[in-house]
């Protein structure tokens, strides 16, 4: 008997979107770091872009999440104390980790308010803003800054040197130059980071990609964006463009430095500019030969001890260029060595558009560090480069010398945050990720045993993880690459499945002790799938046809064509637990298809159950009632994002939208689950709600956790619904009697409630 669920659905839960990826294998690992990183990340961004775009506008209007948040908060306040909780009294969500694996980090800031230099801020590109006041400790005790910024994409941060209580953060990550990673604008704090307010002046499309932020001693704020460098002289109330198209140089601006002599130095796609005032039309291009002209990204470093010394490195043909240096503020330049891997190839492996950084010791202008896939260090002004940072994760994004103690150097990369300590010139690496829980999860799966603490989860660029302890715990990496969907057989949990990009599946027959290569199905970057626990069959999307069928008991991989449906762009696959061998398929074009007897034959016939606009993000079927269906859509701007059918898909009724009381905000809906009234509803307070039997009346819940506001949910029995390019899902799991355990998986790993 299938033990995945034991409930009769009288209500259902939806999970929608919020405010919006292995440890370093040294030497050889650096050189073989994914050659298709560019394609992989572009695929991820484009995949999310297509799934969430407003069909009328042609792009995702992510600023609508602010309105969704405001609507949620108003309704929470209105309904405070009146929301029903289900059978479980005072449910508490608890984070499950992992606490030993970080995530992509582009922001590190040493807090000027702390004279001990022990307070450090860090930000993940989809993990929000974090702070520690004990960076020297083995366990830095990282703290999330606040409820509604946990999953925000943060690309830059700066502090006012004249008044360090004033701080700014810029959202969005614009390095791949694809709109799907746009942010919302700039936020400002006037109390040292305790609270943050969005600057209304930045809600205009000009500030969706923040690549660098600085504040000058006069309090002037400069931000590098994809629309030029913008400056505010009044604390962010108003802005003017000072460098970029229409003035000088490209609108694609990457770096800006306020030098110790009071000058400003900035970089665009392929040029270095310098200004004494920062005013429009008062920037002078100072880069010239031998600085390469054919660059499409440029990073710079200015030495504090001698601001006439400027280093630059760029992206040339996808890879890293040579390094160049000027000793006279740009009057002349000298070509230096290109950083390389140990085998002599350039050290970004063709992905300098993604991971490229250069920094110079503030007290020693010959001490230069540059980051690509690995880290390289020079002690002779970039004449030569040596390996550095043994044990630090690959894919470097930010390097920070402690200006008061340059023997402490911080690194942000795809694995989180690290620190290198130079003791009498000898480096010592410190992993500072413990508790910095910004790992970006696409999906998770949970063990069927009562009270089990065992989870599998797939993560961005950090593989597939296994967690098996109570509380916030460490994870073991069991499968490499970008981890995606995972499944655990709910009848025989010795059988477990994990996957990486493009449908590369691994399987364990020993309860997760080891995973071996299973099948490669040549699927999309994210490979939709579902596992039939009764038939022991994995169904997956593939680029080679309609879907693959893999009998994991040893049967060969079988390609299946839905003969009467033409070409399909599959976004979701769901096994019906009521009718044996029945499969439901959702597409990116909004088509719902039912396939009966999906377990046999190379050609099957599909039954169309309707065609809607938008991308189907999930399909669910009520346990015990195969005619009761629920589908959700992940696009902005739809009239309805949730539809219900009570006659097996012959007719559908929208159960949210303008015609429904207590309508949901205009935001992507990522997942929907039927759920029994006798069980805890498990609502996420920003994007979960309950539907009663009388009317489609959605309500936000206020979960009992200090950080319940912006989860990226993932249905944990191996189904996933994408959040801001994280996949997710949530599931109920019978523990004992009427007690159910719920798991949500997202940017901070699995969360459980009992």
XYZ file of C-alpha atoms in Angstrom:
754
model
C 0.000 0.000 0.000
C 1.296 3.434 -0.843
C 2.231 5.228 2.378
C 2.958 8.637 0.895
C -0.296 10.181 2.079
C -3.116 9.035 4.315
C -5.616 11.820 3.955
C -8.900 12.559 2.217
C -8.869 15.975 0.725
C -11.438 18.413 1.984
C -9.244 21.459 1.432
C -6.087 22.248 -0.416
C -3.015 24.319 0.056
C -1.186 26.320 -2.551
C 2.399 27.368 -2.388
C 3.419 30.451 -4.372
C 6.386 32.686 -4.828
C 8.205 34.948 -2.380
C 10.502 37.924 -2.675
C 12.809 36.740 -4.525
C 22.735 28.827 -6.972
C 30.913 20.857 -3.550
C 33.290 22.170 -1.817
C 36.250 23.047 -3.990
C 37.945 20.220 -5.756
C 41.417 21.643 -5.819
C 43.909 21.495 -8.665
C 42.303 19.155 -11.198
C 38.819 20.116 -10.026
C 39.531 23.761 -10.783
C 40.476 22.903 -14.331
C 37.459 20.739 -15.084
C 34.842 23.008 -13.480
C 31.800 22.754 -15.707
C 32.649 23.860 -19.225
C 28.963 24.500 -19.868
C 28.487 26.850 -16.906
C 27.483 29.658 -19.237
C 24.828 27.574 -20.939
C 23.750 26.024 -17.663
C 23.133 29.323 -15.898
C 21.549 30.926 -18.934
C 19.234 27.966 -19.173
C 18.279 28.414 -15.531
C 17.541 32.115 -15.928
C 15.657 31.679 -19.175
C 13.696 28.767 -17.743
C 12.531 30.903 -14.817
C 11.930 33.888 -17.084
C 9.600 31.906 -19.338
C 7.740 30.311 -16.437
C 6.968 33.573 -14.670
C 6.674 36.231 -17.358
C 3.522 38.264 -17.770
C 2.207 37.043 -21.120
C 1.128 40.534 -22.133
C 4.299 42.346 -21.103
C 6.675 39.601 -22.193
C 8.762 39.715 -18.998
C 8.310 39.021 -15.251
C 7.214 42.231 -13.453
C 8.889 41.287 -10.182
C 8.032 44.647 -8.612
C 4.497 43.304 -8.147
C 5.844 41.221 -5.275
C 6.003 44.425 -3.240
C 2.267 44.905 -3.700
C 1.754 41.231 -2.880
C 3.743 41.662 0.316
C 1.739 44.736 1.325
C -1.522 42.911 0.660
C -0.356 39.940 2.706
C 0.675 42.101 5.655
C -2.639 43.986 5.629
C -4.609 40.764 5.646
C -2.415 39.221 8.314
C -3.117 42.185 10.548
C -6.846 42.034 9.787
C -7.065 38.299 10.469
C -4.677 38.200 13.426
C -5.958 35.771 16.028
C -8.722 34.405 13.803
C -6.831 31.969 11.542
C -7.490 28.278 12.076
C -4.503 26.004 12.531
C -5.926 22.537 11.958
C -5.364 19.579 14.246
C -1.915 20.605 15.458
C -1.843 23.180 18.231
C 0.696 25.970 17.863
C 2.647 24.457 14.942
C 6.270 25.492 14.748
C 8.418 25.534 11.641
C 11.998 24.489 12.232
C 14.847 24.910 9.818
C 16.580 21.677 8.925
C 19.748 23.021 7.361
C 22.194 22.490 5.937
C 24.454 24.562 8.151
C 27.729 23.512 6.525
C 27.192 24.524 2.889
C 26.746 28.099 1.743
C 25.539 29.494 -1.548
C 26.448 32.023 -4.205
C 27.643 35.191 -2.468
C 28.516 38.500 -4.121
C 28.440 40.779 -1.072
C 30.775 40.946 1.941
C 31.025 44.060 4.112
C 33.016 44.616 7.322
C 30.883 46.824 9.551
C 32.476 50.178 10.383
C 30.238 50.436 13.462
C 32.240 47.681 15.171
C 35.781 48.723 16.148
C 36.693 45.064 16.750
C 36.028 44.252 13.055
C 34.099 41.173 14.162
C 30.795 42.292 12.629
C 30.499 41.203 9.024
C 27.600 41.352 6.593
C 27.165 38.894 3.737
C 24.457 38.459 1.127
C 23.425 35.640 -1.151
C 22.086 36.260 -4.617
C 18.845 34.562 -3.628
C 19.471 34.099 0.081
C 19.017 37.597 1.407
C 21.073 39.583 3.901
C 22.946 38.021 6.831
C 25.024 39.361 9.705
C 27.450 38.001 12.264
C 29.036 39.784 15.206
C 31.470 36.905 15.818
C 33.298 36.345 12.547
C 36.392 35.163 14.418
C 34.460 32.283 15.997
C 34.424 28.782 14.529
C 30.628 29.103 14.573
C 30.050 32.734 13.559
C 26.372 32.606 14.607
C 25.035 34.116 11.388
C 21.651 35.806 11.727
C 19.087 36.557 9.031
C 18.535 40.292 8.955
C 14.752 40.248 8.842
C 11.681 38.343 7.803
C 10.954 39.897 4.445
C 14.444 40.018 2.952
C 15.462 36.398 3.410
C 15.179 35.357 -0.218
C 15.966 38.679 -1.824
C 18.584 38.779 -4.544
C 21.299 41.145 -3.293
C 24.141 42.175 -5.578
C 25.820 45.099 -3.772
C 26.112 46.783 -0.371
C 27.759 49.950 0.949
C 28.116 51.928 4.162
C 28.412 55.676 4.632
C 31.962 56.308 5.928
C 30.853 59.583 7.505
C 27.864 58.049 9.260
C 28.137 54.243 9.324
C 24.602 53.941 10.653
C 23.533 54.667 7.074
C 23.755 51.643 4.799
C 22.478 50.717 1.345
C 21.846 47.425 -0.428
C 21.261 46.980 -4.152
C 19.180 44.117 -5.461
C 19.491 42.028 -8.601
C 22.368 40.099 -10.100
C 23.078 41.355 -13.592
C 26.231 39.561 -14.616
C 24.687 37.106 -17.085
C 22.700 40.007 -18.588
C 19.380 38.154 -18.616
C 16.260 39.858 -17.284
C 15.180 36.879 -15.209
C 17.529 37.883 -12.372
C 16.276 41.436 -11.992
C 16.002 42.926 -8.523
C 13.538 45.449 -7.142
C 15.667 48.514 -6.447
C 17.766 49.896 -3.577
C 17.090 49.639 0.141
C 18.385 52.001 2.819
C 18.972 51.673 6.563
C 19.546 54.566 8.949
C 19.947 52.456 12.086
C 22.984 50.338 11.288
C 21.062 47.663 9.403
C 18.382 46.888 11.985
C 15.629 47.995 9.609
C 15.505 48.665 5.884
C 13.245 50.723 3.635
C 12.912 50.487 -0.123
C 13.849 53.742 -1.826
C 10.813 54.672 -3.976
C 13.093 56.593 -6.332
C 14.636 53.303 -7.458
C 11.375 51.590 -8.427
C 11.629 52.614 -12.059
C 13.484 49.863 -13.885
C 16.821 51.701 -13.743
C 18.046 49.876 -10.627
C 17.161 46.248 -11.273
C 20.797 45.177 -11.549
C 23.126 46.476 -8.848
C 26.702 45.409 -9.537
C 28.535 47.776 -7.210
C 27.660 50.406 -4.607
C 29.828 53.017 -2.897
C 29.212 55.961 -0.595
C 31.720 58.822 -0.586
C 32.744 60.761 2.535
C 30.288 63.474 1.467
C 27.464 60.912 1.590
C 27.038 60.739 -2.181
C 25.802 57.334 -3.324
C 26.986 55.759 -6.592
C 25.575 52.530 -8.004
C 26.765 50.582 -11.057
C 23.806 49.261 -13.013
C 22.980 47.986 -16.476
C 21.691 51.505 -17.156
C 24.883 53.365 -16.371
C 26.252 54.721 -13.100
C 23.655 56.589 -11.076
C 24.390 59.085 -8.325
C 22.330 60.464 -5.472
C 23.477 63.488 -3.480
C 20.459 63.519 -1.158
C 20.456 60.093 0.454
C 18.632 58.274 -2.320
C 15.694 60.631 -2.781
C 16.713 61.615 -6.305
C 19.205 60.258 -8.813
C 21.115 61.393 -11.868
C 23.015 59.446 -14.472
C 26.709 60.368 -14.410
C 28.332 57.761 -16.682
C 26.994 55.619 -19.498
C 25.264 55.867 -22.836
C 24.520 59.450 -23.776
C 27.391 60.721 -21.620
C 30.459 58.542 -21.997
C 30.979 54.824 -22.278
C 28.570 51.925 -22.161
C 25.497 51.618 -19.967
C 26.876 48.276 -18.775
C 28.881 49.427 -15.755
C 30.608 46.964 -13.461
C 32.886 48.530 -10.881
C 33.465 51.837 -9.103
C 36.046 52.806 -6.490
C 36.420 55.924 -4.366
C 40.209 56.243 -4.205
C 42.140 57.462 -1.197
C 43.053 60.699 -3.041
C 39.387 61.573 -3.583
C 39.108 60.570 -7.227
C 36.552 58.172 -8.623
C 37.561 55.270 -10.866
C 34.959 53.167 -12.684
C 34.751 50.458 -15.322
C 32.301 49.716 -18.105
C 32.276 46.855 -20.602
C 35.763 47.525 -21.913
C 37.040 50.820 -20.503
C 38.309 52.444 -17.330
C 37.118 55.970 -16.489
C 38.333 58.483 -13.925
C 36.661 61.588 -12.496
C 37.618 64.270 -9.980
C 34.007 65.287 -9.342
C 31.741 62.411 -10.365
C 29.607 64.831 -12.338
C 28.075 64.016 -15.727
C 30.417 64.763 -18.640
C 33.376 65.007 -16.257
C 34.645 61.447 -16.629
C 37.784 60.776 -18.656
C 38.552 57.463 -20.278
C 42.013 56.457 -19.056
C 42.338 52.909 -20.390
C 44.371 52.485 -23.577
C 46.634 49.936 -25.220
C 47.797 47.432 -24.161
C 44.495 47.163 -22.258
C 42.395 44.927 -24.566
C 39.622 46.779 -26.347
C 37.540 43.677 -27.096
C 36.246 43.093 -23.565
C 32.653 42.558 -22.507
C 33.217 43.005 -18.780
C 35.944 44.778 -16.834
C 36.870 44.650 -13.143
C 39.280 47.083 -11.454
C 41.249 47.478 -8.241
C 42.815 50.717 -6.962
C 45.583 50.575 -4.379
C 44.805 52.588 -1.257
C 48.473 53.179 -0.451
C 49.057 54.682 -3.910
C 45.828 55.476 -5.788
C 47.732 56.093 -9.027
C 48.206 52.310 -9.196
C 45.185 50.716 -10.858
C 44.797 47.080 -11.951
C 42.249 45.804 -14.438
C 41.185 42.445 -15.840
C 38.321 41.616 -18.162
C 36.231 39.042 -19.923
C 37.538 38.458 -23.445
C 35.823 35.935 -25.665
C 34.223 34.465 -22.572
C 37.512 33.841 -20.754
C 39.821 35.990 -18.665
C 42.029 38.559 -20.357
C 45.563 39.482 -19.440
C 45.981 41.691 -16.395
C 47.029 45.303 -16.949
C 48.335 47.892 -14.515
C 49.013 51.614 -14.550
C 51.362 53.346 -12.112
C 50.432 56.892 -13.160
C 46.627 57.017 -12.966
C 46.160 55.810 -16.526
C 48.658 57.856 -18.489
C 50.391 54.616 -19.495
C 49.564 50.945 -18.976
C 51.669 47.801 -18.717
C 50.466 44.362 -19.721
C 50.974 41.697 -17.068
C 50.318 37.952 -16.933
C 46.985 36.252 -17.469
C 45.908 34.154 -14.444
C 45.855 30.491 -15.421
C 44.944 27.045 -14.210
C 47.699 24.606 -13.413
C 47.440 23.149 -16.909
C 48.054 26.525 -18.563
C 44.470 27.312 -19.557
C 42.842 30.587 -18.540
C 41.448 30.311 -15.041
C 37.739 31.072 -15.581
C 37.221 28.160 -17.973
C 35.345 30.414 -20.365
C 33.023 31.943 -17.777
C 34.634 35.292 -16.962
C 31.227 36.869 -17.586
C 30.125 35.017 -14.427
C 33.019 34.757 -11.984
C 35.749 37.382 -12.214
C 37.244 39.553 -9.497
C 40.424 41.482 -8.731
C 41.547 43.122 -5.473
C 44.742 44.721 -4.208
C 46.194 44.822 -0.702
C 45.511 48.344 0.683
C 48.999 48.505 2.213
C 51.043 46.602 -0.396
C 50.328 47.537 -4.004
C 52.234 44.520 -5.375
C 50.017 42.083 -3.498
C 47.126 41.345 -5.870
C 44.438 38.667 -5.764
C 42.206 37.695 -8.639
C 39.375 35.200 -8.723
C 37.933 33.130 -11.526
C 37.062 29.506 -10.972
C 40.005 29.185 -8.552
C 41.857 31.994 -6.776
C 45.223 33.275 -7.959
C 47.636 35.511 -6.047
C 50.560 37.697 -7.094
C 53.260 39.229 -4.905
C 55.005 41.020 -7.771
C 52.339 43.293 -9.194
C 50.699 40.666 -11.454
C 53.954 39.753 -13.194
C 53.277 36.167 -12.104
C 50.416 34.306 -10.439
C 50.326 31.420 -7.970
C 47.552 29.273 -6.566
C 45.954 30.520 -3.351
C 43.135 29.600 -1.010
C 43.491 25.853 -0.621
C 40.095 24.391 0.260
C 38.032 27.377 -0.860
C 35.008 26.674 -3.060
C 35.306 27.457 -6.773
C 33.627 30.279 -8.737
C 34.806 33.522 -7.132
C 32.659 36.673 -7.035
C 34.011 39.035 -4.384
C 37.318 39.545 -2.556
C 37.656 41.886 0.425
C 40.877 42.822 2.180
C 40.303 44.015 5.740
C 41.623 47.554 5.292
C 42.738 47.712 8.925
C 44.314 44.251 8.890
C 45.161 43.204 5.299
C 46.335 39.822 6.581
C 42.637 38.931 6.723
C 41.086 38.402 3.304
C 37.447 37.444 2.697
C 36.143 35.543 -0.335
C 32.575 35.162 -1.596
C 31.836 32.464 -4.156
C 29.325 29.826 -5.188
C 30.048 27.988 -1.940
C 29.441 30.929 0.372
C 31.978 32.869 2.452
C 35.573 32.031 3.376
C 38.448 33.851 5.050
C 42.172 33.517 4.488
C 44.494 34.456 7.350
C 48.128 35.279 6.577
C 50.316 34.339 9.513
C 53.896 35.441 8.872
C 53.111 35.143 5.179
C 51.685 31.622 5.497
C 48.005 31.361 4.505
C 45.406 29.546 6.581
C 41.895 28.965 5.208
C 38.800 29.391 7.355
C 35.388 28.211 6.219
C 32.857 30.724 7.569
C 29.715 29.058 6.234
C 28.532 27.366 9.409
C 25.040 28.741 9.925
C 25.174 30.892 6.771
C 22.247 29.032 5.295
C 21.828 30.456 1.818
C 22.064 27.208 -0.118
C 19.614 27.421 -3.000
C 17.327 24.398 -3.225
C 15.417 23.291 -6.290
C 13.635 20.298 -4.768
C 13.630 17.873 -1.885
C 12.310 14.451 -0.916
C 11.532 12.985 2.481
C 11.691 9.527 3.997
C 8.352 7.730 4.636
C 9.199 6.399 8.095
C 7.364 8.003 11.007
C 9.372 10.788 12.653
C 12.207 10.318 10.193
C 14.742 13.135 9.938
C 16.001 11.941 6.568
C 15.792 14.269 3.548
C 17.277 14.515 0.081
C 17.550 17.868 -1.676
C 18.905 19.216 -4.961
C 20.764 22.537 -4.929
C 22.179 25.106 -7.308
C 25.831 24.301 -8.068
C 26.254 22.467 -4.758
C 24.973 19.042 -5.743
C 22.322 16.851 -4.128
C 22.354 16.696 -0.352
C 21.460 14.127 2.250
C 20.350 15.337 5.699
C 19.679 12.861 8.480
C 19.613 14.554 11.880
C 17.147 16.522 13.968
C 17.343 20.308 13.866
C 19.626 22.435 11.758
C 22.162 19.913 10.616
C 25.038 19.366 8.236
C 24.499 17.816 4.837
C 26.409 15.163 2.925
C 26.817 15.703 -0.794
C 25.736 12.558 -2.641
C 25.530 13.758 -6.272
C 27.403 16.553 -8.033
C 26.567 19.360 -10.428
C 23.391 21.373 -10.034
C 21.169 19.178 -7.912
C 17.531 19.013 -8.967
C 14.618 16.679 -8.361
C 14.879 13.842 -5.876
C 12.573 10.947 -5.031
C 12.441 8.369 -2.241
C 10.315 5.286 -2.823
C 7.541 5.591 -0.237
C 7.025 1.815 -0.074
C 10.686 0.784 -0.202
C 12.880 3.702 0.921
C 15.992 1.698 0.112
C 15.329 3.014 -3.407
C 16.299 6.671 -3.757
C 16.835 8.906 -6.778
C 18.727 12.163 -7.274
C 19.419 14.204 -10.381
C 21.559 16.948 -11.852
C 21.081 19.306 -14.785
C 19.668 18.029 -18.069
C 18.281 14.859 -16.486
C 21.402 13.063 -15.277
C 19.974 10.629 -12.720
C 21.696 8.745 -9.929
C 20.148 5.903 -7.957
C 20.686 4.207 -4.622
C 19.436 0.748 -3.744
C 20.857 0.810 -0.218
C 18.925 3.586 1.438
C 21.213 6.395 0.339
C 24.512 4.938 1.532
C 25.804 5.238 -2.019
C 24.492 6.523 -5.351
C 25.533 5.172 -8.732
C 24.928 6.379 -12.244
C 21.416 5.541 -13.324
C 20.251 7.116 -16.576
C 20.806 10.281 -18.583
C 17.544 11.299 -20.214
C 18.793 14.376 -22.126
C 16.168 16.601 -20.590
C 15.885 20.320 -20.032
C 18.085 22.194 -17.593
C 15.440 21.420 -14.992
C 14.076 17.962 -15.706
C 10.418 17.582 -14.591
C 9.714 14.108 -13.271
C 7.598 11.974 -10.963
C 8.057 8.545 -9.439
C 5.370 5.876 -9.297
C 5.847 4.146 -5.938
C 3.602 1.228 -6.858
C 5.016 0.440 -10.298
C 8.582 1.515 -9.427
C 8.772 3.677 -12.547
C 10.383 7.078 -12.960
C 8.747 9.298 -15.590
C 10.781 12.244 -16.904
C 10.674 14.939 -19.535
C 13.214 14.619 -22.362
C 14.361 16.568 -25.401
C 14.379 13.344 -27.410
C 10.605 12.900 -27.453
C 7.662 13.369 -25.115
C 8.777 11.501 -21.995
C 11.052 8.749 -20.749
C 9.919 5.785 -18.683
C 12.505 4.079 -16.504
C 11.625 0.964 -14.548
C 14.198 1.202 -11.796
C 14.014 -2.547 -11.083
C 16.476 -3.006 -13.924
C 14.389 -2.308 -16.994
C 15.935 -0.279 -19.755
C 15.117 3.366 -20.374
C 12.157 3.609 -22.752
C 11.318 6.635 -24.909
C 7.571 7.219 -25.146
C 5.704 9.291 -27.734
C 2.254 10.743 -27.093
C 1.110 10.071 -30.620
C -1.802 12.495 -30.846
C -0.350 15.556 -29.128
C 2.431 16.849 -31.347
C 5.486 18.532 -29.871
C 5.230 19.273 -26.151
C 7.245 21.580 -23.895
C 6.673 19.783 -20.603
C 6.736 21.817 -17.392
C 5.301 19.297 -14.941
C 4.701 15.554 -14.539
C 2.401 14.013 -11.921
C 1.579 10.369 -11.177
C -2.027 9.719 -10.125
C -1.984 7.755 -6.876
C -5.616 6.684 -7.321
C -5.565 5.071 -10.769
C -2.682 2.693 -11.531
C -0.344 3.805 -14.325
C -2.157 7.089 -14.930
C 0.026 10.092 -15.622
C -0.748 13.810 -15.871
C 1.423 16.202 -17.864
C 1.447 20.000 -17.817
C 3.154 22.163 -20.400
C 4.702 25.605 -20.672
C 1.838 26.482 -23.014
C -0.796 25.741 -20.383
C -1.956 22.392 -21.737
C -3.122 19.601 -19.377
C -2.818 16.039 -20.692
C -3.827 12.729 -19.130
C -2.107 9.514 -20.185
C -3.596 6.171 -19.150
C -1.572 2.939 -19.187
C 1.590 5.022 -19.221
C 3.584 2.035 -18.023
C 3.685 0.227 -21.342
C 4.246 0.824 -25.021
C 6.523 3.138 -26.981
C 3.503 5.099 -28.218
C 0.576 6.159 -26.062
C -2.526 8.273 -26.568
C -3.084 11.397 -24.526
C -6.362 12.974 -23.484
C -6.407 16.767 -23.547
C -8.060 18.176 -20.435
C -7.861 21.807 -21.438
C -5.523 24.478 -22.676
C -4.841 27.633 -20.691
C -2.431 30.503 -21.141
C 0.724 30.347 -19.074
C 2.966 27.687 -17.577
C 1.526 24.871 -15.487
C 3.606 24.680 -12.315
C 1.802 21.805 -10.578
C -0.989 19.267 -10.853
C -2.534 17.478 -7.887
C -5.247 14.840 -7.509
C -7.307 14.353 -4.369
C -6.441 11.135 -2.564
C -9.353 8.742 -3.066
C -11.126 10.915 -5.654
C -9.479 10.764 -9.095
C -12.012 13.245 -10.536
C -10.948 16.074 -8.227
C -8.006 17.898 -9.834
C -6.054 21.037 -9.037
C -3.643 22.892 -11.330
C -1.520 25.968 -10.672
C 0.258 28.472 -12.924
C 3.525 30.304 -12.302
C 3.027 33.422 -14.453
C 2.366 36.981 -13.412
C -0.663 38.728 -14.856
C -3.039 35.787 -15.303
C -6.737 36.113 -14.578
C -6.503 32.918 -12.527
C -3.416 31.094 -11.275
C -5.362 28.216 -9.695
C -8.020 26.051 -11.325
C -10.095 23.209 -9.891
C -11.990 20.411 -11.635
C -14.465 18.055 -9.970
C -15.224 15.984 -13.051
C -11.801 14.694 -14.060
C -10.853 17.719 -16.128
C -13.964 17.978 -18.321
C -14.695 21.391 -16.835
C -12.569 23.792 -14.810
C -13.315 26.616 -12.419
C -10.906 29.342 -11.464
C -10.626 29.469 -7.673
C -8.711 32.714 -7.377
C -8.640 35.913 -9.342
C -10.640 39.112 -9.394
C -13.996 37.339 -9.124
C -13.038 35.537 -5.903
C -13.344 37.051 -2.450
C -10.012 37.486 -0.662
C -8.161 37.068 -3.929
C -4.515 36.122 -4.031
C -1.960 38.796 -4.950
C -0.689 38.914 -8.533
C 2.295 36.612 -8.180
C 3.410 33.210 -9.439
C 1.791 30.210 -7.775
C 4.342 27.435 -7.547
C 2.500 24.473 -6.090
C -0.896 23.227 -4.966
C -1.740 20.335 -2.649
C -5.007 18.816 -1.554
C -5.078 18.429 2.176
C -7.349 17.022 4.862
C -9.073 19.373 7.316
C -7.927 17.163 10.162
C -4.314 17.954 9.374
C -2.290 21.083 9.920
C -2.744 23.335 6.876
C 0.950 24.182 6.770
C 0.414 27.632 5.280
C 3.362 29.761 4.463
C 2.313 33.177 5.606
C 3.133 34.975 2.366
C 2.063 32.479 -0.214
C -0.051 29.784 1.364
C -3.708 29.641 2.162
C -6.702 27.444 2.753
C -9.712 26.815 0.525
C -12.870 25.773 2.350
C -15.788 23.888 0.855
C -18.111 26.895 0.616
C -16.092 29.421 -1.381
C -12.595 29.852 -2.723
C -11.501 32.067 0.139
C -7.748 32.398 0.494
C -6.130 33.534 3.698
C -2.498 34.107 4.673
C -1.194 32.225 7.662
C 1.228 33.442 10.324
C 3.461 30.507 11.093
C 5.165 30.318 14.442
C 8.727 31.012 13.410
C 10.602 34.305 13.344
C 11.432 33.765 9.684
C 8.287 32.400 8.111
C 7.715 35.139 5.619
C 9.562 34.334 2.406
C 10.115 30.620 2.025
C 10.861 29.108 -1.346
C 8.649 26.059 -0.984
C 9.459 22.695 -2.487
C 7.148 19.728 -2.408
C 9.270 17.347 -0.463
C 8.257 13.953 -1.784
C 10.140 14.633 -4.952
C 7.840 17.054 -6.696
C 9.015 20.549 -7.302
C 7.602 23.912 -8.134
C 10.011 26.608 -9.085
C 10.573 29.698 -7.053
C 12.994 32.462 -8.056
C 15.045 29.987 -9.988
C 14.809 27.670 -7.037
C 12.582 24.639 -7.291
C 10.460 23.641 -4.460
C 7.517 21.775 -3.120
C 5.958 20.835 0.139
C 4.357 17.679 1.390
C 2.472 16.179 4.264
C 3.797 12.995 5.751
C 2.000 10.727 8.244
C 3.945 10.415 11.478
C 1.526 8.782 13.890
C -2.240 8.800 14.128
C -3.563 12.144 12.946
C -0.208 13.887 13.255
C 1.384 14.943 9.987
C 4.860 16.183 9.309
C 5.272 18.896 6.699
C 8.421 19.846 4.845
C 9.128 22.931 2.758
C 12.331 23.096 0.792
C 13.859 26.280 -0.592
C 16.736 28.732 -0.523
C 17.558 27.855 3.051
C 17.055 24.109 2.819
C 14.266 21.978 4.253
C 11.936 23.311 6.945
C 9.729 20.975 8.953
C 6.628 21.428 11.068
C 5.015 18.950 13.409
